[in-house]
Coordinates of C-alpha atoms in Angstrom, one line a residue:
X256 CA -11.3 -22.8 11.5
X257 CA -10.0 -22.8 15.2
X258 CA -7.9 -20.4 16.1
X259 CA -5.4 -20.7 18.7
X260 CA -3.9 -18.0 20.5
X261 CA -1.5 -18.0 23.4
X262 CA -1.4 -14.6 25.4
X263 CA 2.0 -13.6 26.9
X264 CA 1.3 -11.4 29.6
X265 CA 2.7 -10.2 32.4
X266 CA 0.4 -8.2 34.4
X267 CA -2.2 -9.9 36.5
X268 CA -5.1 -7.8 35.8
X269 CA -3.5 -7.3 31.8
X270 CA -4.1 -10.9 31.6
X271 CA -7.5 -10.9 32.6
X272 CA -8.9 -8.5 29.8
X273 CA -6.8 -9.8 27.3
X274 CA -8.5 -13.2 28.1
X275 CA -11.9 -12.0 28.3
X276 CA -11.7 -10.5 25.0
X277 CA -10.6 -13.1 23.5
X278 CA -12.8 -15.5 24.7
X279 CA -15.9 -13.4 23.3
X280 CA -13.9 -14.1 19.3
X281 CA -15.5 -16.5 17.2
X282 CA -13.7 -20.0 16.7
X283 CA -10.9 -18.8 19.6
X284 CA -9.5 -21.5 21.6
X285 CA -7.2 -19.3 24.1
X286 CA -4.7 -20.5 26.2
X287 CA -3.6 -20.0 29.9
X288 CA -1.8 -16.4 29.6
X289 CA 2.0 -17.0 30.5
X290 CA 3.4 -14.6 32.4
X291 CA 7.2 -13.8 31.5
X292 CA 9.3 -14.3 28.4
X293 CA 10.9 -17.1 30.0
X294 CA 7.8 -19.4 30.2
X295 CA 6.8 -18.4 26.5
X296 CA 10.0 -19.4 25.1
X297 CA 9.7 -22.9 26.9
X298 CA 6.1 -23.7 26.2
X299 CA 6.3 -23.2 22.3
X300 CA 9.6 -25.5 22.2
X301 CA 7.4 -27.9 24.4
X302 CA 5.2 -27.7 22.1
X303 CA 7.5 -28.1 18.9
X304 CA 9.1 -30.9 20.3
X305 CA 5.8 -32.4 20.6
X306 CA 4.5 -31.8 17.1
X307 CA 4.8 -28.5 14.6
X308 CA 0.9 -28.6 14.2
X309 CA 0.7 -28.3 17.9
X310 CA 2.0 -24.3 17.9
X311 CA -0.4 -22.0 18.3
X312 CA -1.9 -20.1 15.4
X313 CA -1.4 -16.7 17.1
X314 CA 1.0 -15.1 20.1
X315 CA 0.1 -12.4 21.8
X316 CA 3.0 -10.3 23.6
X317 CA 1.9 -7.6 25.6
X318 CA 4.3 -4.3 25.8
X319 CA 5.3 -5.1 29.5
X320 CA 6.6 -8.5 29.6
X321 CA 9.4 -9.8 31.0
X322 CA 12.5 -9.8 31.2
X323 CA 13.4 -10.2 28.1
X324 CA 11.7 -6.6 26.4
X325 CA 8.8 -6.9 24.4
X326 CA 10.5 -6.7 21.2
X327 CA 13.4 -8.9 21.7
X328 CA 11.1 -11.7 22.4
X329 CA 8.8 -11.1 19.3
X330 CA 12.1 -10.9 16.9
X331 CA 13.4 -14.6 19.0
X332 CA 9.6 -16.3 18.5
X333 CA 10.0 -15.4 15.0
X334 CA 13.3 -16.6 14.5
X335 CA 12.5 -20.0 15.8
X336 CA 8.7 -20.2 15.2
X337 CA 8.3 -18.9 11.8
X338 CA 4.9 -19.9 11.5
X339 CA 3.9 -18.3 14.1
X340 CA 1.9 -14.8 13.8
X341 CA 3.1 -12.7 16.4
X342 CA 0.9 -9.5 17.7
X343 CA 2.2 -6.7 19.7
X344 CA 0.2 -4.8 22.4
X345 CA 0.9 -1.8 23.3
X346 CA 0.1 1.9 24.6
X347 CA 2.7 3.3 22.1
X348 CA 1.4 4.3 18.7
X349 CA 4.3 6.2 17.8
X350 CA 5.3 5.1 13.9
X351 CA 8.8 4.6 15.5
X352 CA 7.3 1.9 17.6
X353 CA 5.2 0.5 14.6
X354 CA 8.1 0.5 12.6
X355 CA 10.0 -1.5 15.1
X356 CA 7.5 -3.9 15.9
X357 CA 7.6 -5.4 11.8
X358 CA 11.4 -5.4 11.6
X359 CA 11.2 -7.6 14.9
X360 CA 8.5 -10.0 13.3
X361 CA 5.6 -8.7 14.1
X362 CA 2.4 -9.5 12.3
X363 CA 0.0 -6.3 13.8
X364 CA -0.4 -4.3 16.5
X365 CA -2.7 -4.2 18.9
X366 CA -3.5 -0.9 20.9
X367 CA -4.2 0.1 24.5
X368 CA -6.8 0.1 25.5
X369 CA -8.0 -2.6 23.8
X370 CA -10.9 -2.6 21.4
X371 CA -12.7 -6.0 20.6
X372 CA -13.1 -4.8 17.0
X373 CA -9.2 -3.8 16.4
X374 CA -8.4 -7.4 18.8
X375 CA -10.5 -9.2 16.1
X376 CA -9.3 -8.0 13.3
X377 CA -5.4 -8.2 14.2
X378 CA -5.8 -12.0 15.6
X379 CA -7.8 -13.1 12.4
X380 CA -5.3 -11.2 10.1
X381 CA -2.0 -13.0 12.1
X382 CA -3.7 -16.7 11.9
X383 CA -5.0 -16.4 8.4
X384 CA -1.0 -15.3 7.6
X385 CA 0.1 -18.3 10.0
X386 CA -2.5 -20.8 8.0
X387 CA -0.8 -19.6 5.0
X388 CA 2.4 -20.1 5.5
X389 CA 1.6 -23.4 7.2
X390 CA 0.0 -24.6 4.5
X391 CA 2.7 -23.6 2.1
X392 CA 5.4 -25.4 4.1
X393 CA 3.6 -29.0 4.4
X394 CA 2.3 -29.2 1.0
X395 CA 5.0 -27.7 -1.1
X396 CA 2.9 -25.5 -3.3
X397 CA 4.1 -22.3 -4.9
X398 CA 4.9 -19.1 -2.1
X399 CA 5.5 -15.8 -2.9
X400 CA 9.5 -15.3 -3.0
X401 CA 9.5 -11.4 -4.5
X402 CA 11.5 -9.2 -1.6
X403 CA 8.7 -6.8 -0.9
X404 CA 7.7 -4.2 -3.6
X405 CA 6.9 -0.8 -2.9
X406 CA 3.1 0.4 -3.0
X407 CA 2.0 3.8 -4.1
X408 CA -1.7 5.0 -4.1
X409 CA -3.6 7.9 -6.1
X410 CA -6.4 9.8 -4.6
X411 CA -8.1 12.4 -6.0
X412 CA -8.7 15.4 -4.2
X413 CA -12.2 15.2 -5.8
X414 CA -13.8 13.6 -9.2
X415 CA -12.2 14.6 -12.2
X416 CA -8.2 15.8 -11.2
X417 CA -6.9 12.9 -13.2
X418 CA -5.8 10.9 -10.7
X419 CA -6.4 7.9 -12.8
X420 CA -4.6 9.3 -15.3
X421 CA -1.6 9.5 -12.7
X422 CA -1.9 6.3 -11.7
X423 CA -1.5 4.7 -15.3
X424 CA 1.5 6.8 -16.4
X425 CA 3.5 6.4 -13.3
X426 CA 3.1 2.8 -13.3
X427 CA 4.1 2.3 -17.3
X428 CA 6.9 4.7 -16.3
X429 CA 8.2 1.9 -13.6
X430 CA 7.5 -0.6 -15.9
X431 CA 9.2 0.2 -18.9
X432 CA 12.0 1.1 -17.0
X433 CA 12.4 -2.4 -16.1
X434 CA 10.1 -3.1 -13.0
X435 CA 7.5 -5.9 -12.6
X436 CA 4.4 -3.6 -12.1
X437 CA 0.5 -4.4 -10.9
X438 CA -2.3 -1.9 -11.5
X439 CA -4.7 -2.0 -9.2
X440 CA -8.0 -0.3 -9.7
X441 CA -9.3 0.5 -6.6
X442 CA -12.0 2.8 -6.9
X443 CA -14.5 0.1 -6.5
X444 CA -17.9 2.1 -8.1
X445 CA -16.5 3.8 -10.8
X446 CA -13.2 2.9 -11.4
X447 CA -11.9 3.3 -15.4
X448 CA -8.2 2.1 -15.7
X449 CA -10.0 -0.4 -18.0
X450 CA -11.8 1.7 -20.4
X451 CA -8.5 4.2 -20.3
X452 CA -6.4 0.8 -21.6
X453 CA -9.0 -0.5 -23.5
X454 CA -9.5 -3.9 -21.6
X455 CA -12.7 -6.3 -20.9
X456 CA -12.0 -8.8 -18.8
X457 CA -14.4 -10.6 -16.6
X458 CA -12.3 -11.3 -13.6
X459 CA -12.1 -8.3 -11.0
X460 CA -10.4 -7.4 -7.6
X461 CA -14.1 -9.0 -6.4
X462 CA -12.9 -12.5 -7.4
X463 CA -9.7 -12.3 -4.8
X464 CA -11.8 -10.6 -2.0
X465 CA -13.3 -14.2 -0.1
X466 CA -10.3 -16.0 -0.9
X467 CA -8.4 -16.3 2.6
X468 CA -5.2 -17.9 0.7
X469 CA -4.0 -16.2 -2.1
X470 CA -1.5 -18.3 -3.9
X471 CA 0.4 -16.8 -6.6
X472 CA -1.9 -18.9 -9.2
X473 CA -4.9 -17.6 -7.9
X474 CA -3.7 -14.0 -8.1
X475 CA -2.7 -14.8 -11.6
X476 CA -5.9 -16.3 -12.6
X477 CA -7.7 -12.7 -11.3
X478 CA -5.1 -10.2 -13.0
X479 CA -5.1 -9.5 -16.6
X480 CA -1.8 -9.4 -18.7
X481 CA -1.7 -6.4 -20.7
X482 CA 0.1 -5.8 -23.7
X483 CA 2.3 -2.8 -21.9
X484 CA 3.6 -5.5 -19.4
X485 CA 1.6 -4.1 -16.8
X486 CA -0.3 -6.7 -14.5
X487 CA -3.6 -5.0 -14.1
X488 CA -6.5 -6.1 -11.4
X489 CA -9.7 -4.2 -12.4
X490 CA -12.5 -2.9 -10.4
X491 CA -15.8 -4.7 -10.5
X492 CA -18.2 -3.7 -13.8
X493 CA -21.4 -3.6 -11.3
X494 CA -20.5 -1.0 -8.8
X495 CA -22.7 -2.8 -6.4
X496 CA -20.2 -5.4 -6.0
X497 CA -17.8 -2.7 -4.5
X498 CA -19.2 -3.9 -0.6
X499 CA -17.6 -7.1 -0.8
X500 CA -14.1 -6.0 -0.7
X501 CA -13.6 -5.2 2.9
X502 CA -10.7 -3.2 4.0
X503 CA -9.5 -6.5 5.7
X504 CA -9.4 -8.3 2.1
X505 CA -7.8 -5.2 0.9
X506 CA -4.6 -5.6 3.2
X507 CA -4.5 -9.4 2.2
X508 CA -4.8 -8.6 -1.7
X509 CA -2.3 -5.4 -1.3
X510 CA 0.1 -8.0 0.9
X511 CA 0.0 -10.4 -2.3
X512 CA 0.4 -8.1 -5.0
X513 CA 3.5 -6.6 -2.6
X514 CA 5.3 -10.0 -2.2
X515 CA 4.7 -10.5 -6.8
X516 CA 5.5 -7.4 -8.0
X517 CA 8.2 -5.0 -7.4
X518 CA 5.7 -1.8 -7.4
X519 CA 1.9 -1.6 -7.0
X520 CA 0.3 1.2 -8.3
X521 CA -3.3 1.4 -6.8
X522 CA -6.2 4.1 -7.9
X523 CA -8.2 4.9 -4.9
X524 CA -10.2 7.5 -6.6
X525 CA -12.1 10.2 -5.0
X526 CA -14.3 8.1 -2.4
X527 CA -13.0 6.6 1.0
X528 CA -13.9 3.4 1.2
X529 CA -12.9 0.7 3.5
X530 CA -10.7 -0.9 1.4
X531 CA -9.2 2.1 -0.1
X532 CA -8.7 3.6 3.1
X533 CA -7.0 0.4 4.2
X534 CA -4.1 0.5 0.8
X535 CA -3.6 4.0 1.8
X536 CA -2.5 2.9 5.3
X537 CA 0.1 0.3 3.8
X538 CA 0.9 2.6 1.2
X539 CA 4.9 3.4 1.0
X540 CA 3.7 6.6 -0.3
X541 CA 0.3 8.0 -0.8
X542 CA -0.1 10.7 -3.3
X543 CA -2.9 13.0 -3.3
X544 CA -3.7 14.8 -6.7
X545 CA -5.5 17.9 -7.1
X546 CA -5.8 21.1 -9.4
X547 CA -4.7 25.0 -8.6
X548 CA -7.8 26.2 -8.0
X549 CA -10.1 26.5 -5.2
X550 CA -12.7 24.4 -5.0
X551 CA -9.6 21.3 -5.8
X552 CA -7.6 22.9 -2.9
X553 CA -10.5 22.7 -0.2
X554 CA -11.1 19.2 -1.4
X555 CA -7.3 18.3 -1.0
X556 CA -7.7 20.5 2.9
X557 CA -10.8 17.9 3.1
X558 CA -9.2 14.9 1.9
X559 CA -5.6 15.7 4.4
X560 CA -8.1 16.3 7.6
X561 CA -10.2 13.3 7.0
X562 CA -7.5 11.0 6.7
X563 CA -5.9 12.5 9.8
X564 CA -9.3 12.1 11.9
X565 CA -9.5 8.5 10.9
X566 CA -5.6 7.9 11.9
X567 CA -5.2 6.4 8.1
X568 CA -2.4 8.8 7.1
X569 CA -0.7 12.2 8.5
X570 CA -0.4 15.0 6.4
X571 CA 3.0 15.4 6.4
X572 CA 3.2 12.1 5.1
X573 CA 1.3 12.4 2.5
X574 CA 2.4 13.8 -1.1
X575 CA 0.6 16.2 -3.2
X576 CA 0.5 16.2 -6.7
X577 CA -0.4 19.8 -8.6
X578 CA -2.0 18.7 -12.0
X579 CA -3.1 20.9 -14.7
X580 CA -0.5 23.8 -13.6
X581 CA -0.4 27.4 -14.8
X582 CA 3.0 29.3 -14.4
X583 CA 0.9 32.4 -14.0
X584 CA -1.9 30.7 -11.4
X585 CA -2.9 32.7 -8.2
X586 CA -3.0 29.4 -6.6
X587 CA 1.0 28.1 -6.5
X588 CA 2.1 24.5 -5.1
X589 CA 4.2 26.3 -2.3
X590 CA 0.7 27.3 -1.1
X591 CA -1.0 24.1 -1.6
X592 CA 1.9 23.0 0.6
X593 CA 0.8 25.5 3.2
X594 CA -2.9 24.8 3.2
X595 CA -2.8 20.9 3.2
X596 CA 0.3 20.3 5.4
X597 CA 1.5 18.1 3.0
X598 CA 4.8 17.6 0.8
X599 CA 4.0 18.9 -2.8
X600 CA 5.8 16.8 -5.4
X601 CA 8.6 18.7 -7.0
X602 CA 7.0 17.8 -10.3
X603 CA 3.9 19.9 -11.1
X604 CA 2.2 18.5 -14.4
X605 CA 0.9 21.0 -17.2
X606 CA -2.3 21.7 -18.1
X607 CA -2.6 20.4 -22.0
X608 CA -5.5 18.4 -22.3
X609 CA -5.4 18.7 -25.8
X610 CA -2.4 16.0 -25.5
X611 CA -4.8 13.5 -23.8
X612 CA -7.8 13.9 -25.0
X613 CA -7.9 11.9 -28.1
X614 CA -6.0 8.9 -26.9
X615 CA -8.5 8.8 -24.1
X616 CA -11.5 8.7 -26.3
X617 CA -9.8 6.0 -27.8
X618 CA -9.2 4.3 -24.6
X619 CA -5.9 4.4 -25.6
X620 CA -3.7 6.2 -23.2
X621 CA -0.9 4.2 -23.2
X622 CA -0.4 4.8 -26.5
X623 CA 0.2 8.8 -25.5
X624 CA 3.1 10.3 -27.5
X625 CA 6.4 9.9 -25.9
X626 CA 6.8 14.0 -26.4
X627 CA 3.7 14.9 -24.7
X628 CA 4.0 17.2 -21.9
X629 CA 1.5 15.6 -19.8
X630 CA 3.5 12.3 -20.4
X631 CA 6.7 13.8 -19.4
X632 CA 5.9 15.0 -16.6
X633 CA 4.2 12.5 -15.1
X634 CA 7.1 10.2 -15.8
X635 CA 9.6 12.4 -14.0
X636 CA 7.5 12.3 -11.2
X637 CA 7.8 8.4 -11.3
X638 CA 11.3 8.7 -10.9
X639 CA 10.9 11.4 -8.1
X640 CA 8.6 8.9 -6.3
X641 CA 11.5 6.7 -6.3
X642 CA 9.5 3.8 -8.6
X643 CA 11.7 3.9 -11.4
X644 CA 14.9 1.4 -12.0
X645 CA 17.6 3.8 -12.9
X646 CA 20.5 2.4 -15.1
X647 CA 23.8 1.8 -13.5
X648 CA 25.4 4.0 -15.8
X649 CA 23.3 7.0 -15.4
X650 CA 24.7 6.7 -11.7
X651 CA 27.9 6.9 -13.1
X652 CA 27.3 9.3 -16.5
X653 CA 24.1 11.0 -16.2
X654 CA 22.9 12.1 -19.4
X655 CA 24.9 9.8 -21.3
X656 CA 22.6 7.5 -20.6
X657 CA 19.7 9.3 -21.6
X658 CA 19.8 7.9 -25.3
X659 CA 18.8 4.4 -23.8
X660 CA 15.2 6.5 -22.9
X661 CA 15.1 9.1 -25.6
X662 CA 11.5 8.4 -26.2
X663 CA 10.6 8.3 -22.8
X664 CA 12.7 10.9 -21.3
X665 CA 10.5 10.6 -18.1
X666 CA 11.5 7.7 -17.1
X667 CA 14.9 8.2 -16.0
X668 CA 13.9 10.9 -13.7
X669 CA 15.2 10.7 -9.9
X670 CA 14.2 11.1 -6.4
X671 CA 15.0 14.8 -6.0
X672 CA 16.0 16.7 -2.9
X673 CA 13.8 19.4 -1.5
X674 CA 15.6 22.1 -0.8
X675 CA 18.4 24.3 -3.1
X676 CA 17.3 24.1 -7.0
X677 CA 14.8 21.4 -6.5
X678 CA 11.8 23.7 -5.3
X679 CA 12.0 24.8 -9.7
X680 CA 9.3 22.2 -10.3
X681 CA 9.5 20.4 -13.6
X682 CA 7.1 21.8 -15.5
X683 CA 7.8 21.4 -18.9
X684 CA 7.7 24.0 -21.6
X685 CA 4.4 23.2 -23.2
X686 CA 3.3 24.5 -19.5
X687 CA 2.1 27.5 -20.8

């Protein structure tokens, strides 16, 4: 497929790199750069008038164009060229400036100076969207219509924290309080959210990873309906398989599964890969699990630096999750929250793995009883995560509301507010 890509740049010798680059892309077919806001406004209705299938697949608007500013121009091309996939170049990679750049439209960001790699990968990324949504609008098939849901990952801060654990009880949390929820096992070697819900199913995140289109019936066909309600997409069975989902068909799956399903809970295990690397960038909130003790701590240190290094996630916006807590532990979360950087989650869950262990055998653990420690808190820290619908009348009588969910009484737990009486963690009474 040809790509087309008109450069809007203002800056003579801008211009030139910008071109050069993008000459050296496979199946590019570049345009003369245009060099003020003006002229790029004009040549897209030009080319509208002409035929829609004459736009370009991919604009390019460089930081210092003129005179309308940079981001005032993306937010107008997207208003009148919707099918357009607009990418922003700039010095600036503030999250402020990041964050602007989507609200106005934009479909990446492209950093000075630029990188061929990074150049690639945002072009291809924009035209595959504007192919998508081309395709969508001539033929009349099915498009995603879901507002946008919210996307939290769980890393461990090494093998065996129960971050998978985590992941499964927070998500039936949001979904039995009323969400539409997906699943996603992302630890691509040896990922087990199947053999924890007792599933076989021969379709895998693999299936979705060469797709360049996915429709809402091919992400069907690849996730499997569980009996919970949740919508689960399952690492491969041969961990081999785990190369071909690049961290570019990761943003495209995560994307899909975003515009579906009101929250995506996604278990990156204890391995950076690509791909998990990639859901951890998008993630609304990334939550990092680990155990009071030392050689857990260091991992979670590891884990916070790493991330940092790679410019996938900063620590401070990153969430840590104590599990397995012991009132009377040397190692407390306010320390954890020293040594990593991070925010530790208000909820700390106890360490009773009596209350797991045989609904895990049984690959079972959905099944866990409703007045299991473990269960509770994990649910509270559903709500605290903010993934959990909240009935309009516990806005408006708080616990009388609480008989709707007496069997799941985490589930109706809220966002909570870190200073004042929050920092007395919810850790339940079977803690010690």
């Amino acid at each position: 497929m040809t790509t087309r890509i008109l450069p809007a740049v203002g800056d003579v010798d801008a211009a030139r790199s910008v071109t050069t680059l993008l000459s050296q892309l496979p199946e590019a077919e570049p345009a003369a750069p245009v060099s003020d806001s003006t002229q790029l406004i004009d040549t897209l209705a030009r080319l509208a008038g002409e035929s829609l299938d004459d736009l370009p697949e991919v604009v390019l608007v460089h930081e210092r164009i003129g005179p309308v500013p940079a981001l005032e121009l993306i937010r107008e091309v997207s208003l009148r060229f919707p099918a357009i996939g607009v990418v922003l170049i700039t010095a600036d990679v503030t999250p402020g400036l990041f964050s602007s750049a989507m609200e106005s439209g934009a479909r990446g960001v492209v950093t000075l100076p630029l990188s061929y790699e990074e150049l690639a990968n945002r072009v291809q990324s924009a035209a595959q969207w504007s192919v998508g949504v081309r395709r969508h609008l001539t033929t009349g098939n099915d498009v995603f219509t879901g507002p946008g849901g919210t996307v939290v990952t769980v890393s461990g801060a090494k093998g065996g924290v129960g971050a998978t654990v985590t992941a499964v009880q927070i998500a039936l949390a949001s979904q039995k309080s009323g969400r539409t929820v997906a699943l996603v096992d992302l630890d691509l070697q040896t990922g087990d959210i199947g053999s924890y819900l007792d599933v076989q199913f021969r379709r895998s995140i693999v299936d979705l990873s060469t797709i360049t289109d996915i429709s809402p019936r091919v992400l069907s066909d690849a996730v499997f309906s569980h009996s919970t309600g949740l919508a689960l997409l399952l690492a491969p069975n041969e961990g081999e398989s785990a190369e071909e989902v690049s961290d570019r068909s990761a943003r495209q799956i995560v994307s899909a599964l975003r515009s579906r399903y009101e929250v995506v809970v996604i278990d990156c295990g204890s391995q950076l890969q690509g791909a998990s690397a990639a859901a951890i960038e998008m993630a609304d909130t990334a939550l990092l699990v680990t155990t009071p003790d030392v050689i857990a701590v260091r991992g979670a240190k590891r884990v916070v630096r790493m991330w940092e290094r790679l410019q996938i996630r900063k620590a401070e916006d990153t969430v840590t999750l104590v599990n397995r807590f012991i009132r009377n532990t040397e190692i407390q979360p306010q320390l954890i929250e020293k040594i990593t950087g991070t925010t530790t989650a208000n909820t700390a869950v106890p360490a009773n793995f009596k209350e797991l262990q045989a609904v895990i055998d049984a690959g079972r653990l959905h099944e866990l009883d409703s007045k299991s420690t473990v269960k509770q808190a994990l649910w509270a820290l559903a709500g605290e995560l903010g993934i959990v619908k909240v009935p309009e009348k516990a806005e408006k009588s708080g616990a009388k509301t609480i008989a709707k969910f007496k069997n799941d009484r985490g589930s109706i737990g809220r966002r909570r507010d870190r200073d004042g009486d929050s920092r007395n963690r919810q850790t339940t009474q079977g803690a010690s």
